[in-house]
XYZ file of C-alpha atoms in Angstrom:
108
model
C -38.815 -12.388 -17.823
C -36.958 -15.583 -18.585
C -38.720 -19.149 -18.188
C -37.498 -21.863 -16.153
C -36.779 -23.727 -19.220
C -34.791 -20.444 -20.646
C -33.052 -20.030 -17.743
C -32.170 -23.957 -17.777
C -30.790 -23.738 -21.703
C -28.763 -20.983 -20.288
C -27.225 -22.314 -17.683
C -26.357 -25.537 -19.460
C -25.150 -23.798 -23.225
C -22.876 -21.585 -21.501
C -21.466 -24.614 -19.320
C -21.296 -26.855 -22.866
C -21.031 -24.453 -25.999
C -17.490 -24.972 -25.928
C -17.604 -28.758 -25.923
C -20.271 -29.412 -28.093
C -18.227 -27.178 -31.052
C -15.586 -29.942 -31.176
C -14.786 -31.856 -34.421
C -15.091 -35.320 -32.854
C -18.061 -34.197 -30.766
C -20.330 -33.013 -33.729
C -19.244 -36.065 -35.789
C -20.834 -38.463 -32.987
C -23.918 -36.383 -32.771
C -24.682 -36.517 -36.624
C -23.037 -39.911 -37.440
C -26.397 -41.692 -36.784
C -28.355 -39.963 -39.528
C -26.191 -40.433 -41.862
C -25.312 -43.944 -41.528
C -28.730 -44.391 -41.505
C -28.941 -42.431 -44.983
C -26.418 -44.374 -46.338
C -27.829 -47.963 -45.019
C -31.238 -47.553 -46.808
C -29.323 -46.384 -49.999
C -27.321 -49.294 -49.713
C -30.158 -52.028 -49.049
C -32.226 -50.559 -51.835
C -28.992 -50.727 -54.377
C -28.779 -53.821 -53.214
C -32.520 -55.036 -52.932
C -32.316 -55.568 -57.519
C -36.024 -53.970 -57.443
C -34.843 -52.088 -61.063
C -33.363 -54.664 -63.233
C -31.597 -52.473 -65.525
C -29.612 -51.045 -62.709
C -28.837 -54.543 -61.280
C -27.195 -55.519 -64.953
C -24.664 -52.704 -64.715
C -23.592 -52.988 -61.150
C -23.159 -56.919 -61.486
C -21.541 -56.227 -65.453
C -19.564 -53.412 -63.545
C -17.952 -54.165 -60.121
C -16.000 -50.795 -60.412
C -19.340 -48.762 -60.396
C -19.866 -50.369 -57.123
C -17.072 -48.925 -55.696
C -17.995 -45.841 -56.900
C -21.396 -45.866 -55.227
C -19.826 -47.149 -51.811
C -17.071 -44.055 -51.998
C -20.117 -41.515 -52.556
C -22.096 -43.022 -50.165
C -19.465 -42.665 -47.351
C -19.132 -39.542 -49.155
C -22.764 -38.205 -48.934
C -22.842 -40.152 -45.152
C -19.625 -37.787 -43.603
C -21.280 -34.386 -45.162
C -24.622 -34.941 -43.615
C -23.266 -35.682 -40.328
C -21.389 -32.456 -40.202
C -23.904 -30.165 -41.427
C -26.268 -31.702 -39.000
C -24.484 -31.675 -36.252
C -22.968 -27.908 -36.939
C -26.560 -26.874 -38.075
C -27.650 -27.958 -34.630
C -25.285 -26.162 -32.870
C -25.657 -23.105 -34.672
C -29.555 -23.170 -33.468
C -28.401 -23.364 -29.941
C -26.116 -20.617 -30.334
C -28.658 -18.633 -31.954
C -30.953 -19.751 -29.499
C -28.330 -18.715 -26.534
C -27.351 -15.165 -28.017
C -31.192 -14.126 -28.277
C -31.694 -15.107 -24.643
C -28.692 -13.037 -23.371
C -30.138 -10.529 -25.138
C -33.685 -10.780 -23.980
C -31.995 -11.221 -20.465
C -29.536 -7.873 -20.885
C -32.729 -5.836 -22.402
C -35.135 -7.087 -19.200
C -32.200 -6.058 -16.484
C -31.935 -2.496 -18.449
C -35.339 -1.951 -18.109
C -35.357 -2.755 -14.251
């Protein structure tokens, strides 16, 4: 027998499965991790705590370019695998409760 809380996920993934698989809506979801990724790269590039690295960047502007391009880069993927990685857990989560539910009505 299903749980409240089963029941409740049910009720509210079949309502929202549809919505939550949109572009824009998985890029808001996971847009906070990786901004956050990228900001603590960024202050630590930024922070000169290894000298040697501080030389080339200020010798360099170019390579900081490059860094800011890969961290957008690295910032972009990590919000859409997290956010489709989450929603591929609810699914997963969904289609294994339909199935517990269709295997508990047979049975009755």
């Amino acid at each position: 027998m299903l749980s409240k809380e089963e029941k409740d996920f049910l009720i509210y993934w079949e309502a929202n499965r549809l919505n939550n698989k949109r572009f824009l809506r998985q890029f808001s979801i996971g847009l906070p991790i990786g901004v956050f990724l990228v900001a603590a790269v960024f202050v630590n590039i930024l922070s000169g705590w290894y000298k040697k690295a501080d030389m080339i960047i200020r010798s360099n502007s170019s390579i900081l370019v490059t860094i800011l391009v890969a961290l957008v880069g690295i910032a972009i993927f990590l919000t859409i695998f997290s956010s489709r990685y989450k929603w591929e857990q609810n699914e997963q989560r969904y289609l294994e409760l339909k199935e517990k539910e269709k295997r508990e009505e047979s049975l009755q």
